[in-house]
């Protein structure tokens, strides 16, 4: 795929053009200092110097709460789907988060397409900004999702000393580059070399957290992890659901109907497989009644070979948000460590 | 999409969160990394806070009782109905016939104006907290001096009667992280909960011997190991005389070796944080145990000690500070002349300044009740009897988010704005005053609680001057010394401001009198071989309308009611087998005081010989022994010997 160079003094011009073409979602610093991926209205709002955003991109494709259809039950039952269709460019988002979207695609764009997710997904473009420095909770090197990627993005931008290196990863990314050729020049070999240097340096900045994904994957796949490990992990988990909500790849949801007049709306909400009632059946039977069973199911889904084969990869991108958000100590890094120790 | 920084409305931790707003609707919740308590974490309730604002079950219009029915009415009609009803009772029986209950769910501004309304507009001193029956402000305020961040450099955490992982998960998160960096944990509780299983040492508390058990440890620390330093502990030592661990095992249920093991860990530490649950205060001996903790702070030698009391509801501490507390004015005990002077100036004249009745007597005696944001009948041990009494109240006004069971009995129901729809402040369990921000408009005609109170004050002919929540807070900062110098503007930053306490009692004196009175643990009997304990930390949220109406989180809490429709009786599996019981099946539970049916749950957390039931489940039945606390007259459950009949 092609690579281009965007001089530093033209970055705002290009961002301005993107803003005129679509809704642009970019890292934005809120008043507390936290950073969110959020709609921006001017190039100056983009927090280029951020490390990580509080939340992944999931909310924009699979909202925490969304109306999926409206119905009326008058003389004739009428059902209308509610699809959100608009062009969105996700700018300067992290590679772990772009990889997370690719995992969600396997869930919602696979054998049975989810129309609500796909309506948003088809019109989304992902421009990632490679990380030059890891945040404290990061372990994307273990998750095979960063800090630099070889593919999976529409464009990957790397901040070089004099401007952005723009690598194209898809037809959508190429079309975007083609539309703004007047601002770009083909990348020079020394610019690509500079990127490789930055990538190497970035990998040296990771902190204490890691994830023993290979060990966990083999043992989960072969069910070699003794029950005591899950029971012990259950004592380190308060079932807040934070890891699942913050995870770029978790996709559990539940559906409720909200009645209004002689009709109503059907809503979809994020749910968590760790919650006691997630798998509970109407009879009251709960196939995963024990907390330890729910933890096992979650990590099996994340890391087993069976799921990795189906999705094309395992489902941890190493963003470390479960480390930040865990109310106790049962995040991915702690769990794979517990599994490895057996 | 906009992210509005605000504070979680549920437990007393005061976590920072963001509400995501799109198209004037709250559509999501996100954690706040920049927040000093929650640091990017939320619990099950917090993660679903947006569902509260967006619930289709919210009250949107005032309701007025016409005959047997509550019917929608305009605000004008509802307000004049409230004035007519309250004035009728005042004219017939005087203002003291009106009782007012405030709420730990509401902001400081809401509670402050409610106190002003009660004392200066209605003229009644009968104002208390809906949670008064199991949260004793005096005792807790006297002993709790720590900040949550104290846990971050503690090397020993001593957890008494608390499971913060369940109750105050944000505090639990600090403890889990302390364990990761190598801090030691000692737990003392009836249930061997998750954190107790991770503890270096667990002290199984015998129900009814909570204070004696702490006394035993204090004896070891003060008398045997001489950790009092230069402090004068003559009276304390005398109070502990019967609690020498080696001789007191029968009394406390604690083996001397366990007490000595805990003391070893204590002595090896440089900084100890004692963490206790305010739910301990729901029993006589638990309340004494809370007071006894004051003695830990008096230890002059050995490790530095801090004591942290956990409060289970969002603004419980703030509501106390505002005077939603028997015998307390905003910022000072009743009878404090300086405070009376301040309040007279702020409120424009005389007001009812007496101590007033506690909540349980208000419910028993008052002819008219004004209840904001709570269902106090459920927080008392004899719920069924209380409910019958509430049906007799001549005039009942309830101001809430949902049509609660109490609101169903009301003459007037006023729809309130939720935390997501109003500006205001809340004060967390450690005294952190934080700003809650309106993210969206309240549904329908619902209004902020403080605005409803202001409107009523005006209708009573005594208008209050504040026009906004910030104005109300400005008045609070004048009236309540601990809040002096603060303003909505100064509280903008994540984490707000930390304050101290007004008028806390002497911790050591309280500890000595509590320890002197400490009793032996309750005993099961041959006919009733199990000891039944009501646990306010189990299943309390299932009963809260602010949680039960949430589509996702509510499902998790209300399932207890589905699985255990008559009440949950938690037993050790061995006791279950012994009695030929099966999980989920109903059994007859009988005591010398009555009998009732409950469904059984097995849990190894509960020791053999003990049965545990959620406080609210016990309150539905007449099985347990309800006693009146000697000092206060407060009705509380006593651990009760019971038998369980054959499973049906």
Coordinates of C-alpha atoms in Angstrom, one line a residue, chain B residues 272-569:
Chain B
X272 CA -3.2 0.8 60.0
X273 CA -6.5 1.9 58.5
X274 CA -9.5 0.5 60.3
X275 CA -12.5 0.3 57.9
X276 CA -15.9 -0.4 59.2
X277 CA -19.4 -0.5 57.7
X278 CA -22.0 1.9 59.1
X279 CA -24.4 -1.0 58.6
X280 CA -22.8 -2.4 61.8
X281 CA -24.9 0.2 63.6
X282 CA -28.1 -1.7 62.7
X283 CA -27.7 -3.8 65.9
X284 CA -27.1 -2.8 69.5
X285 CA -23.8 -4.6 69.8
X286 CA -22.8 -3.5 66.3
X287 CA -23.4 0.1 67.3
X288 CA -21.3 -0.4 70.4
X289 CA -18.6 -1.8 68.2
X290 CA -18.7 1.3 66.1
X291 CA -18.2 3.4 69.2
X292 CA -15.4 1.1 70.4
X293 CA -13.4 1.9 67.3
X294 CA -12.7 5.3 68.9
X295 CA -10.3 3.5 71.2
X296 CA -8.0 2.5 68.2
X297 CA -7.5 6.2 67.6
X298 CA -6.3 6.7 71.1
X299 CA -3.4 4.3 70.8
X300 CA -0.4 6.5 71.3
X301 CA 2.3 3.9 70.4
X302 CA 2.7 1.5 67.6
X303 CA 1.5 2.2 64.1
X304 CA -0.3 5.3 63.0
X305 CA -4.0 4.6 63.0
X306 CA -6.8 6.0 61.0
X307 CA -10.5 4.9 61.1
X308 CA -12.7 5.1 58.0
X309 CA -16.5 4.6 58.4
X310 CA -18.2 3.5 55.2
X311 CA -21.6 5.0 54.4
X312 CA -23.9 3.2 52.0
X313 CA -25.7 6.1 50.5
X314 CA -24.6 8.9 48.3
X315 CA -25.1 12.0 50.4
X316 CA -25.7 10.5 53.8
X317 CA -22.9 12.5 55.3
X318 CA -23.9 15.7 53.6
X319 CA -27.6 15.3 54.7
X320 CA -26.4 14.9 58.3
X321 CA -24.2 18.1 57.9
X322 CA -27.3 19.9 56.6
X323 CA -29.2 19.0 59.7
X324 CA -31.2 16.0 58.4
X325 CA -30.4 14.3 61.7
X326 CA -32.3 14.2 64.9
X327 CA -31.0 16.7 67.5
X328 CA -28.9 18.6 64.9
X329 CA -29.2 21.9 63.2
X330 CA -27.3 22.6 60.0
X331 CA -23.7 22.5 61.2
X332 CA -24.2 22.1 64.9
X333 CA -26.0 20.3 67.6
X334 CA -29.4 21.7 68.7
X335 CA -28.9 24.0 71.6
X336 CA -25.7 25.5 70.1
X337 CA -26.5 29.2 70.5
X338 CA -24.0 30.5 67.9
X339 CA -25.6 28.2 65.4
X340 CA -29.0 29.4 66.3
X341 CA -27.9 33.0 65.9
X342 CA -26.4 32.2 62.5
X343 CA -29.6 30.5 61.3
X344 CA -31.9 33.1 62.7
X345 CA -30.1 35.7 60.6
X346 CA -30.1 33.5 57.5
X347 CA -33.7 32.4 57.9
X348 CA -35.2 35.7 58.9
X349 CA -36.3 35.1 62.4
X350 CA -37.2 32.4 65.0
X351 CA -37.5 28.8 64.1
X352 CA -38.2 25.5 65.8
X353 CA -34.7 24.8 67.3
X354 CA -35.3 21.8 69.5
X355 CA -34.0 18.3 69.2
X356 CA -37.1 16.8 67.8
X357 CA -38.1 13.2 67.4
X358 CA -36.1 10.4 65.7
X359 CA -37.4 8.9 62.5
X360 CA -39.1 5.9 64.1
X361 CA -41.0 8.1 66.5
X362 CA -41.9 10.6 63.7
X363 CA -43.4 7.7 61.8
X364 CA -45.3 6.6 64.9
X365 CA -46.5 9.9 66.2
X366 CA -46.8 12.6 63.6
X367 CA -50.1 13.1 61.9
X368 CA -48.6 14.6 58.8
X369 CA -45.5 13.4 57.1
X370 CA -43.4 15.1 54.4
X371 CA -40.9 12.7 52.9
X372 CA -38.3 13.6 50.4
X373 CA -36.5 11.0 48.3
X374 CA -36.8 8.0 50.5
X375 CA -39.0 5.2 51.8
X376 CA -38.2 5.2 55.5
X377 CA -40.8 2.6 56.4
X378 CA -38.6 0.0 54.7
X379 CA -35.6 1.0 56.8
X380 CA -37.1 0.0 60.0
X381 CA -37.2 -3.6 61.4
X382 CA -41.0 -3.8 61.7
X383 CA -41.9 -2.8 58.3
X384 CA -45.3 -4.5 58.2
X385 CA -46.5 -2.8 61.3
X386 CA -45.1 0.5 60.1
X387 CA -46.9 0.3 56.8
X388 CA -50.2 -0.2 58.6
X389 CA -49.4 2.9 60.6
X390 CA -48.5 4.9 57.5
X391 CA -51.9 4.1 56.1
X392 CA -53.3 5.9 59.1
X393 CA -51.3 9.1 58.6
X394 CA -53.7 12.0 58.0
X395 CA -51.6 13.7 55.4
X396 CA -48.6 12.2 53.6
X397 CA -46.5 14.0 51.0
X398 CA -43.9 12.1 49.0
X399 CA -41.4 13.8 46.7
X400 CA -39.5 11.2 44.6
X401 CA -38.3 10.0 41.2
X402 CA -40.6 7.0 41.1
X403 CA -43.9 5.9 42.5
X404 CA -42.4 4.1 45.4
X405 CA -44.5 1.8 47.7
X406 CA -44.6 4.7 50.1
X407 CA -45.7 7.2 47.4
X408 CA -48.6 4.8 46.6
X409 CA -49.9 5.7 50.1
X410 CA -49.4 9.4 49.7
X411 CA -52.0 12.1 49.5
X412 CA -49.7 14.2 47.2
X413 CA -46.8 12.9 45.2
X414 CA -44.4 15.4 43.7
X415 CA -42.1 14.4 40.8
X416 CA -38.5 15.2 41.5
X417 CA -35.5 15.7 39.2
X418 CA -32.7 13.1 39.3
X419 CA -29.0 13.7 39.8
X420 CA -28.7 14.0 36.0
X421 CA -31.1 16.9 35.9
X422 CA -30.0 19.3 38.6
X423 CA -27.0 21.2 39.8
X424 CA -26.0 20.7 43.4
X425 CA -23.4 19.3 45.8
X426 CA -23.1 16.0 47.6
X427 CA -20.6 15.1 50.4
X428 CA -19.1 11.6 50.3
X429 CA -18.3 9.3 53.2
X430 CA -14.9 10.9 53.8
X431 CA -16.1 14.5 53.6
X432 CA -15.5 15.3 50.0
X433 CA -17.9 18.0 48.8
X434 CA -18.5 17.6 45.1
X435 CA -20.5 19.2 42.3
X436 CA -23.3 17.4 40.6
X437 CA -24.2 18.9 37.2
X438 CA -27.4 19.0 35.2
X439 CA -26.8 17.1 32.0
X440 CA -30.4 17.2 30.6
X441 CA -33.8 18.6 31.5
X442 CA -36.0 16.7 33.9
X443 CA -38.7 14.6 32.3
X444 CA -42.1 16.2 32.0
X445 CA -42.8 18.6 34.8
X446 CA -40.4 17.0 37.4
X447 CA -38.5 19.7 39.3
X448 CA -35.4 19.8 41.5
X449 CA -36.1 18.9 45.1
X450 CA -34.8 22.2 46.4
X451 CA -37.0 24.1 43.9
X452 CA -40.1 22.2 45.1
X453 CA -39.2 23.1 48.7
X454 CA -38.6 26.8 47.7
X455 CA -42.0 26.9 45.9
X456 CA -43.7 25.4 49.0
X457 CA -42.0 27.9 51.3
X458 CA -43.3 30.7 49.1
X459 CA -46.8 29.2 49.1
X460 CA -46.6 29.2 52.9
X461 CA -46.0 32.9 52.8
X462 CA -42.3 32.6 53.8
X463 CA -40.4 32.8 50.6
X464 CA -36.7 31.9 50.6
X465 CA -34.2 34.1 48.7
X466 CA -32.1 31.6 46.8
X467 CA -32.9 31.4 43.1
X468 CA -30.5 28.7 42.1
X469 CA -28.7 25.7 43.6
X470 CA -25.6 27.9 43.7
X471 CA -27.5 30.5 45.8
X472 CA -28.7 27.8 48.2
X473 CA -25.1 26.6 48.5
X474 CA -23.9 30.2 49.2
X475 CA -26.4 30.2 52.2
X476 CA -25.0 26.8 53.3
X477 CA -21.5 28.1 53.3
X478 CA -22.6 30.8 55.7
X479 CA -24.7 28.5 57.9
X480 CA -22.6 25.4 58.2
X481 CA -19.0 26.0 59.4
X482 CA -17.4 23.0 57.7
X483 CA -18.6 24.4 54.3
X484 CA -17.4 27.9 54.9
X485 CA -15.5 29.4 52.0
X486 CA -16.8 26.9 49.5
X487 CA -18.9 27.7 46.5
X488 CA -20.2 25.9 43.4
X489 CA -17.5 27.8 41.5
X490 CA -14.7 26.7 43.9
X491 CA -15.8 23.0 43.5
X492 CA -15.4 22.8 39.8
X493 CA -12.3 20.6 39.7
X494 CA -12.6 16.8 39.8
X495 CA -12.7 15.7 43.4
X496 CA -14.2 18.9 44.8
X497 CA -13.0 19.9 48.2
X498 CA -12.4 17.9 51.4
X499 CA -13.9 19.2 54.7
X500 CA -13.8 18.3 58.3
X501 CA -16.6 17.6 60.7
X502 CA -18.7 20.0 62.8
X503 CA -19.4 19.0 66.4
X504 CA -17.9 15.5 66.6
X505 CA -18.0 13.9 70.0
X506 CA -15.1 12.6 72.1
X507 CA -14.1 9.3 70.5
X508 CA -12.4 7.7 73.5
X509 CA -15.1 8.5 76.0
X510 CA -17.7 7.0 73.6
X511 CA -15.5 3.9 73.2
X512 CA -15.1 3.4 77.0
X513 CA -18.9 3.6 77.6
X514 CA -19.6 1.3 74.7
X515 CA -17.0 -1.3 75.8
X516 CA -18.3 -1.1 79.4
X517 CA -21.7 -2.1 78.2
X518 CA -20.6 -4.7 75.7
X519 CA -22.5 -7.9 76.1
X520 CA -21.8 -11.6 75.4
X521 CA -22.8 -13.0 72.0
X522 CA -26.2 -14.4 71.5
X523 CA -26.6 -18.2 71.9
X524 CA -28.7 -20.6 70.0
X525 CA -30.8 -23.0 72.0
X526 CA -31.8 -26.6 71.7
X527 CA -35.2 -25.8 70.4
X528 CA -33.9 -23.1 68.1
X529 CA -30.5 -24.3 67.0
X530 CA -29.6 -21.6 64.5
X531 CA -28.8 -18.0 65.2
X532 CA -30.6 -15.7 62.7
X533 CA -28.9 -12.4 61.9
X534 CA -30.3 -9.5 59.8
X535 CA -27.6 -8.2 57.5
X536 CA -28.2 -4.7 56.1
X537 CA -25.3 -5.2 53.6
X538 CA -27.2 -7.9 51.8
X539 CA -29.7 -7.1 49.1
X540 CA -30.4 -3.5 50.3
X541 CA -30.2 -2.1 46.8
X542 CA -32.8 -4.5 45.5
X543 CA -35.3 -2.5 47.6
X544 CA -34.3 0.9 46.2
X545 CA -36.5 2.4 43.5
X546 CA -33.5 4.2 42.2
X547 CA -31.9 0.9 41.2
X548 CA -34.9 -1.5 40.7
X549 CA -36.2 0.5 37.7
X550 CA -32.9 0.3 35.7
X551 CA -33.2 -2.0 32.8
X552 CA -29.8 -3.7 33.1
X553 CA -28.6 -3.0 36.6
X554 CA -32.1 -3.4 38.1
X555 CA -32.3 -6.9 36.7
X556 CA -29.2 -7.8 38.7
X557 CA -30.6 -6.5 42.0
X558 CA -34.2 -7.5 41.7
X559 CA -33.4 -11.1 40.9
X560 CA -33.0 -11.8 44.6
X561 CA -36.7 -11.0 44.9
X562 CA -37.5 -13.4 42.1
X563 CA -35.4 -16.3 43.5
X564 CA -36.4 -15.7 47.1
X565 CA -39.9 -14.2 46.9
X566 CA -40.6 -14.7 50.7
X567 CA -37.1 -13.7 51.8
X568 CA -33.6 -15.2 51.5
X569 CA -32.3 -17.4 54.3

